CSV table of C-alpha atoms in Angstrom, one decimal:
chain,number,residue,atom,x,y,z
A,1207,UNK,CA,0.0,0.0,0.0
A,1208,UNK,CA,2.7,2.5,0.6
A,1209,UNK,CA,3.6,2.0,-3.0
A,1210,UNK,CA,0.0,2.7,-4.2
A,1211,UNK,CA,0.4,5.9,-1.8
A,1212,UNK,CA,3.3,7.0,-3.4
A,1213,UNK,CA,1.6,6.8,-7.1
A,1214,UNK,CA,-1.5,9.0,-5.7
A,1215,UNK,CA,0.7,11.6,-4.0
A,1216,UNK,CA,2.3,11.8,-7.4
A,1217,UNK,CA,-0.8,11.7,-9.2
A,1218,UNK,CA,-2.6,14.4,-7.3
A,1219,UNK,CA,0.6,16.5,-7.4
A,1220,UNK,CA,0.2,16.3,-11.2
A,1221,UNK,CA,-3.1,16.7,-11.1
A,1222,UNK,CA,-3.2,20.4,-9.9
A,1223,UNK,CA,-0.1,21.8,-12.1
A,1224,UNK,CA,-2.5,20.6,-14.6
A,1225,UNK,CA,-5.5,21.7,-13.5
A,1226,UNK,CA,-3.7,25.4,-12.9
A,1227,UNK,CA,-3.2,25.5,-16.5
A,1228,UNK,CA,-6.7,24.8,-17.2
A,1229,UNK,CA,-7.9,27.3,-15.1
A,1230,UNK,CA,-5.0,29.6,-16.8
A,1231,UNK,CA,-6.5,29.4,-19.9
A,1232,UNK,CA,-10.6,28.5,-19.4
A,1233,UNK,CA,-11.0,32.6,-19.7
A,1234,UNK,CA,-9.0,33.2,-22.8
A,1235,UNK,CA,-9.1,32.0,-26.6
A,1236,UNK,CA,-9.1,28.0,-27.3
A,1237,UNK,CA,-9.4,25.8,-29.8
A,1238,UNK,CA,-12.0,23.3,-29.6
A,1239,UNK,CA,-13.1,20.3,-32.3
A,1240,UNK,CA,-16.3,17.9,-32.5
A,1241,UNK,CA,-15.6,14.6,-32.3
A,1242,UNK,CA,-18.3,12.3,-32.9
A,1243,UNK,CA,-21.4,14.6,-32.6
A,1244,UNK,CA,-21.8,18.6,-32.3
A,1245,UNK,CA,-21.4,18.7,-28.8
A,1246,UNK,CA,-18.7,16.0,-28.1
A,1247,UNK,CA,-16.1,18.7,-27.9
A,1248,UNK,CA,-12.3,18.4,-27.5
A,1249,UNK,CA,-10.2,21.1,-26.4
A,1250,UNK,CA,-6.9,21.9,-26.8
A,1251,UNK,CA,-6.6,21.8,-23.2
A,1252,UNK,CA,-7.9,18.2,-23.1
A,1253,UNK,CA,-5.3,17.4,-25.6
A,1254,UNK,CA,-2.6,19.3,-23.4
A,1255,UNK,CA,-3.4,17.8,-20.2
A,1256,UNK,CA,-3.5,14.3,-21.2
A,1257,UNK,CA,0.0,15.1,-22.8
A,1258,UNK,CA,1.7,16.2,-19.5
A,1259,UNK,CA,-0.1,13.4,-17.3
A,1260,UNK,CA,1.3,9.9,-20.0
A,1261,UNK,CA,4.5,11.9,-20.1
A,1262,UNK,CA,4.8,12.4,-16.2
A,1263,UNK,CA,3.9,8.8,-16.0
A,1264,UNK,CA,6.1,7.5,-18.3
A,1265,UNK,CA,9.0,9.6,-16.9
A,1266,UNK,CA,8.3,8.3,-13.0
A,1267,UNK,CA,6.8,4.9,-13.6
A,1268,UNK,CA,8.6,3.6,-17.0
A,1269,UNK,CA,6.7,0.1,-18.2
A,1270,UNK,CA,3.6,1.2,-16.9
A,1271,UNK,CA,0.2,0.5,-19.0
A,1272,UNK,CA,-2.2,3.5,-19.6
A,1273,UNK,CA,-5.4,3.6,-21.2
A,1274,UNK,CA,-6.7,7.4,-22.1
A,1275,UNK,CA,-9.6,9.0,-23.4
A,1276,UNK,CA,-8.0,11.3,-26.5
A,1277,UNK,CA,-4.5,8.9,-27.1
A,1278,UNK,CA,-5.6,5.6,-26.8
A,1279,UNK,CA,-3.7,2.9,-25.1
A,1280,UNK,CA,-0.1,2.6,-23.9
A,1281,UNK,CA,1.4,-0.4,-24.1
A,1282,UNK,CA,4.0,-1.7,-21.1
A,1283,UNK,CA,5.2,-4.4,-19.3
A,1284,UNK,CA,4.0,-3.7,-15.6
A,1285,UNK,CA,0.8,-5.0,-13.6
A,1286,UNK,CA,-0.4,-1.8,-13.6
A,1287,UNK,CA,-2.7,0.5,-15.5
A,1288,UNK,CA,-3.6,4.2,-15.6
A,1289,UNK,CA,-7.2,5.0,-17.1
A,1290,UNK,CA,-7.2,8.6,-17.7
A,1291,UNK,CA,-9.5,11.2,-18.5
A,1292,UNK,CA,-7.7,14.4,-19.0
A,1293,UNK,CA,-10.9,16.6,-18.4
A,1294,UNK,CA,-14.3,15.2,-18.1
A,1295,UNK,CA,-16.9,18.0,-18.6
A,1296,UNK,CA,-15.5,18.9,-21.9
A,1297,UNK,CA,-18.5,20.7,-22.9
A,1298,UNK,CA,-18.8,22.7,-19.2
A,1299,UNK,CA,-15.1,23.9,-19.4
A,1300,UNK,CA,-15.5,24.9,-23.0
A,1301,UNK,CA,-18.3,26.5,-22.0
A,1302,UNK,CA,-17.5,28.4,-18.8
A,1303,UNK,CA,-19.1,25.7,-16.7
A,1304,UNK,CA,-17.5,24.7,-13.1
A,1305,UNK,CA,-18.3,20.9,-12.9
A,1306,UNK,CA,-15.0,19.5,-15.2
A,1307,UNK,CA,-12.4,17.5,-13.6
A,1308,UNK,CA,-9.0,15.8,-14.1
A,1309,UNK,CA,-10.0,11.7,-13.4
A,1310,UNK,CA,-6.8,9.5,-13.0
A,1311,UNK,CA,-7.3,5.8,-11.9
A,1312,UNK,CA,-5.1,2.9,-11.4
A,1313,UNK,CA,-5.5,-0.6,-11.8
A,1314,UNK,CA,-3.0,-3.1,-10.2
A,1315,UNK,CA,-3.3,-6.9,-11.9
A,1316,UNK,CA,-6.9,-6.0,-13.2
A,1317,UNK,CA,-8.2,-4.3,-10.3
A,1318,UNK,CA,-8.9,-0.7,-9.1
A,1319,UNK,CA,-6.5,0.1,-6.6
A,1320,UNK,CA,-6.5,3.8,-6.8
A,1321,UNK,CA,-8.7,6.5,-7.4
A,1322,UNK,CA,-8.6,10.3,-7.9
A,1323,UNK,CA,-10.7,13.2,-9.1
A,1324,UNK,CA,-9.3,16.6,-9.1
A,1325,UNK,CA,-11.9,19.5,-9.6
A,1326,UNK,CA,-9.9,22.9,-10.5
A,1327,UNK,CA,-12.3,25.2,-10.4
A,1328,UNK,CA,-14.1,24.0,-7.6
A,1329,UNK,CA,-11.3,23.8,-5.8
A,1330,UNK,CA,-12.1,19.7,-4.2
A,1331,UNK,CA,-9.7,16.7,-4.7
A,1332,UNK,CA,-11.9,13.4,-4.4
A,1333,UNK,CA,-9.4,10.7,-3.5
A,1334,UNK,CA,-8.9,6.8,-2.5
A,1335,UNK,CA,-6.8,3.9,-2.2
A,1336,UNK,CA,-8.5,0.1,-2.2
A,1337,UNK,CA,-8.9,-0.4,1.5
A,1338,UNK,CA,-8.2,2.9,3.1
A,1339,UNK,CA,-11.4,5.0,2.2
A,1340,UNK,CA,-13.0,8.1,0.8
A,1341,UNK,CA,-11.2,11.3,1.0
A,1342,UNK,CA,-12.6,14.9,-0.2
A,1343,UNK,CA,-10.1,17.7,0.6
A,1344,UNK,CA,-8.3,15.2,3.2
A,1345,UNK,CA,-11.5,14.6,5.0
A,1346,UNK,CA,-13.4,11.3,5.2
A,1347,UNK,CA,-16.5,11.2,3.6
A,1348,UNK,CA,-19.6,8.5,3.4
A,1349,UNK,CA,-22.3,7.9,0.8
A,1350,UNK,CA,-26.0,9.7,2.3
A,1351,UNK,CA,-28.4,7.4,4.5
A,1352,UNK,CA,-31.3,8.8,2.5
A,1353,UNK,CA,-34.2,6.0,2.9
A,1354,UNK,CA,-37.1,7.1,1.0
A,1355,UNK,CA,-37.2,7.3,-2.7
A,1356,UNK,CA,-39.4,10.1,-2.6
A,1357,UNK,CA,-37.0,12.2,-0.8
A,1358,UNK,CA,-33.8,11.0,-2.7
A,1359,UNK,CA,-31.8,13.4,-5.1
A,1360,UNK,CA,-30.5,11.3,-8.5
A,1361,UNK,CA,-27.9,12.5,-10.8
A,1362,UNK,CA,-28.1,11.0,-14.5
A,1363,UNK,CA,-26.9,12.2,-17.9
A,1364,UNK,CA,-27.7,11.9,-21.6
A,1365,UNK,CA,-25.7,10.0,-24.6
A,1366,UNK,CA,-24.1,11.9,-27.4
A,1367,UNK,CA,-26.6,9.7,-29.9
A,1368,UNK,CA,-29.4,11.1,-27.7
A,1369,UNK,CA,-30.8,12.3,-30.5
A,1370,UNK,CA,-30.5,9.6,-33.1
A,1371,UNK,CA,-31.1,6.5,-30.7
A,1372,UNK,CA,-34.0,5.5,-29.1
A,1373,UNK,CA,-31.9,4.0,-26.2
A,1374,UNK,CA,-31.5,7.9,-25.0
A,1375,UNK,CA,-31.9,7.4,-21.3
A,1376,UNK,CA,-35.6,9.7,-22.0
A,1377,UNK,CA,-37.7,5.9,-20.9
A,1378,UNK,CA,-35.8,5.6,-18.0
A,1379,UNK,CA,-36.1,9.1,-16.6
A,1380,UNK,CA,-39.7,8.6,-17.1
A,1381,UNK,CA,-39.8,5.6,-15.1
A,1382,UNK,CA,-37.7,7.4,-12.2
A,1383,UNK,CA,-38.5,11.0,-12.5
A,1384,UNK,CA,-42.1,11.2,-10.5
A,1385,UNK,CA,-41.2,9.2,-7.8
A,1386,UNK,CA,-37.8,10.8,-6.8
A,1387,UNK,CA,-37.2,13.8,-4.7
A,1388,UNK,CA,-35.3,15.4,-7.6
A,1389,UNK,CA,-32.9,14.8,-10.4
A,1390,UNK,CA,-29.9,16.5,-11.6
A,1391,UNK,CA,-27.9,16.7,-14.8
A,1392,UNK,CA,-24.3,18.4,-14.6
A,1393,UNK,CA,-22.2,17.1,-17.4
A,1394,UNK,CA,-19.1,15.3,-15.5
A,1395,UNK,CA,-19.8,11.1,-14.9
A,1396,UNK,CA,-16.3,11.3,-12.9
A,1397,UNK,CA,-17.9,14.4,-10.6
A,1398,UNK,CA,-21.3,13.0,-10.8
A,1399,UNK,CA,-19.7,9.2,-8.8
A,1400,UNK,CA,-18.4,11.4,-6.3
A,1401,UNK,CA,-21.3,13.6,-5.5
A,1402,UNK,CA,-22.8,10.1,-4.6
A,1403,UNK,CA,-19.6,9.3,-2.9
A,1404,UNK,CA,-19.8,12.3,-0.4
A,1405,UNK,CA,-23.7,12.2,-0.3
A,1406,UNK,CA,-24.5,15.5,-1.8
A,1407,UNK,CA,-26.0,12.9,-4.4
A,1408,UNK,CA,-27.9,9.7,-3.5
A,1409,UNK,CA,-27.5,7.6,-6.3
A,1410,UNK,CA,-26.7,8.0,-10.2
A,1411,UNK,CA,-27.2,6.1,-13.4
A,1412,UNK,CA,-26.0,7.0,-17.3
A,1413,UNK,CA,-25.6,5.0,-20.1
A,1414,UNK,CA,-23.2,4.2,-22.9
A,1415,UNK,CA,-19.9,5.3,-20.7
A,1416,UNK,CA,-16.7,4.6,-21.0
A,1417,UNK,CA,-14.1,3.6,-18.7
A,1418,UNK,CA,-11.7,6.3,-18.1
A,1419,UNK,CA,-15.2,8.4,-17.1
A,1420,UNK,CA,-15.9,6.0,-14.3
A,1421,UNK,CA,-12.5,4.4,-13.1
A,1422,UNK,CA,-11.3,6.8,-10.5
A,1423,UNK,CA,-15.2,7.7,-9.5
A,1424,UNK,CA,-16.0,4.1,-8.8
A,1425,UNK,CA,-13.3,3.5,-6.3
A,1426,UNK,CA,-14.5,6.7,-4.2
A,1427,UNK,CA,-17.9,5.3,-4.0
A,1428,UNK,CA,-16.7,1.9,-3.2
A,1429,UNK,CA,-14.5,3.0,-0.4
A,1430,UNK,CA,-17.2,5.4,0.7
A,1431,UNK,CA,-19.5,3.0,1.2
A,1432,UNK,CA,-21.9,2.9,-1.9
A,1433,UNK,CA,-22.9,0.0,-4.4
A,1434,UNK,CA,-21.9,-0.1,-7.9
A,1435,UNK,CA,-23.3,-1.8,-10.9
A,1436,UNK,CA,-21.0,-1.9,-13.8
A,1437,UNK,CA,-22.4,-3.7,-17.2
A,1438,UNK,CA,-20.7,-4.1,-20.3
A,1439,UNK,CA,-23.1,-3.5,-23.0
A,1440,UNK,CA,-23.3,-2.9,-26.6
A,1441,UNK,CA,-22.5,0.8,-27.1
A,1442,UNK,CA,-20.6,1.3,-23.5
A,1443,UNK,CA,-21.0,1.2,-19.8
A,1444,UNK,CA,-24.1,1.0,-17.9
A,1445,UNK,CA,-23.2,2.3,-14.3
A,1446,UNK,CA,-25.6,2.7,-11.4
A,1447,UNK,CA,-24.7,3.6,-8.3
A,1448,UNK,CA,-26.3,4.6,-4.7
A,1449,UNK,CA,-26.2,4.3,-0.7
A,1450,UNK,CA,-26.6,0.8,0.0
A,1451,UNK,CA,-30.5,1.6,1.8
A,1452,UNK,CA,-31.6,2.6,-2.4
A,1453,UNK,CA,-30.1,0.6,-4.4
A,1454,UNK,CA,-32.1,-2.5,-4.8
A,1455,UNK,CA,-35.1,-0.5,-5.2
A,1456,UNK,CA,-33.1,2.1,-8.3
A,1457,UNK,CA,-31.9,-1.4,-9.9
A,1458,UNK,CA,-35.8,-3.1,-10.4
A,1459,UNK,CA,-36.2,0.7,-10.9
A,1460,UNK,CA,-34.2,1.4,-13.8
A,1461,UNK,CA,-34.7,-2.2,-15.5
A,1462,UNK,CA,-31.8,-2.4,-18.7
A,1463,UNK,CA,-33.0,-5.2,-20.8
């Protein structure tokens, strides 16, 4: 463990100088490019940042795998594996909006060993190592107790092929919708996992992820004692997550074929 210690000290330290350059240049002229749809952007900041965090990697931590959202995969010889996603929230930070963050996991042999989540603009480092618990800003933090559907606050989001597909998430908000307290949409999977994580959230679903968008956020919950459903499916990820009291009922709730 103090080696996976050692990696997230690194990583977060990285994580800042990075996210100071974001916030550097968030106010001034940037260059951003559609990928698949209108409003799956890519920034040059998201290009940038993912540059400096494989090189950082590679420099400390020579032979190590990595997996990331704009380069692809990294091939090495180690048992480990960073997923990274250099800024998810695209869309928000190209826009002005506060909920992006820097999302660096690591796997050791397969599994998730380390997670961290680094908001600039907000100014919160969600952090945890396999084992040791859920950390925001250096304090512990726990998943809500929240009980009653009725009263309980959801965070879900919306594909990019939303408009073209009728598997759109739209059904399943109408199953959910009128018999939750409330629902919020804020553009970040990796920030949405650890609202849930620190119970400012009490549970979340989306559809058609990837994994660099949920590896780091996944862990936090885990540690912070949520539950997690991960399935592999066609076009992606389906995750749902919750406090442990909702999450039977959101499952049989939100019912993927």
């Amino acid at each position: 463990m103090n080696e996976w210690k050692e990696m997230l000290e690194d990583a977060k330290e990285w994580a800042k100088e990075a996210g100071k350059k974001q916030l550097e240049r968030a106010d001034g002229p940037m260059t951003v490019n559609s990928k698949s749809s209108a409003i799956d952007f890519v920034t040059e900041l998201d290009v940038w940042t993912e540059t400096f965090l494989t090189e950082k990697i590679q420099k400390h931590y020579p032979g190590h795998v990595m997996k990331t959202e704009e380069s692809g995969n990294y091939d090495g010889e180690s048992d480990y594996e960073w997923v990274i996603d250099p800024i998810d929230g695209t869309v928000n930070y190209a826009r002005g909006l506060p909920f992006y963050c820097i999302s660096m996991g690591v796997r050791y042999q397969g599994e998730t060993v380390i997670g961290l989540v680094y908001a600039p603009k907000l100014g919160e480092t969600f952090e945890a190592i396999k084992g040791g618990g859920a950390y925001l800003n250096g304090y512990r933090i726990h998943s809500s107790e929240t009980s009653n559907l009725n009263k309980a606050v959801l965070g879900t989001g919306f594909p990019y092929d939303k408009g073209t597909s009728e598997d759109n998430n739209l059904p399943h908000i109408n199953d959910v919708l009128p018999q939750i307290g409330g629902l919020r949409r804020m553009g970040s999977a990796a920030l949405d996992l650890c609202q849930v994580a620190c119970g400012r959230l009490d549970g979340y679903w989306e559809i058609k992820l990837n994994d660099w968008d949920i590896e780091a956020g996944i862990l936090i919950i885990r540690e912070a004692g949520g539950q997690i459903s991960v399935t592999e499916e066609d076009k992606g990820l389906y995750v749902l997550v919750s406090n442990s009291s909702l999450y039977s009922t959101l499952k049989a709730l939100i019912n993927r074929p």
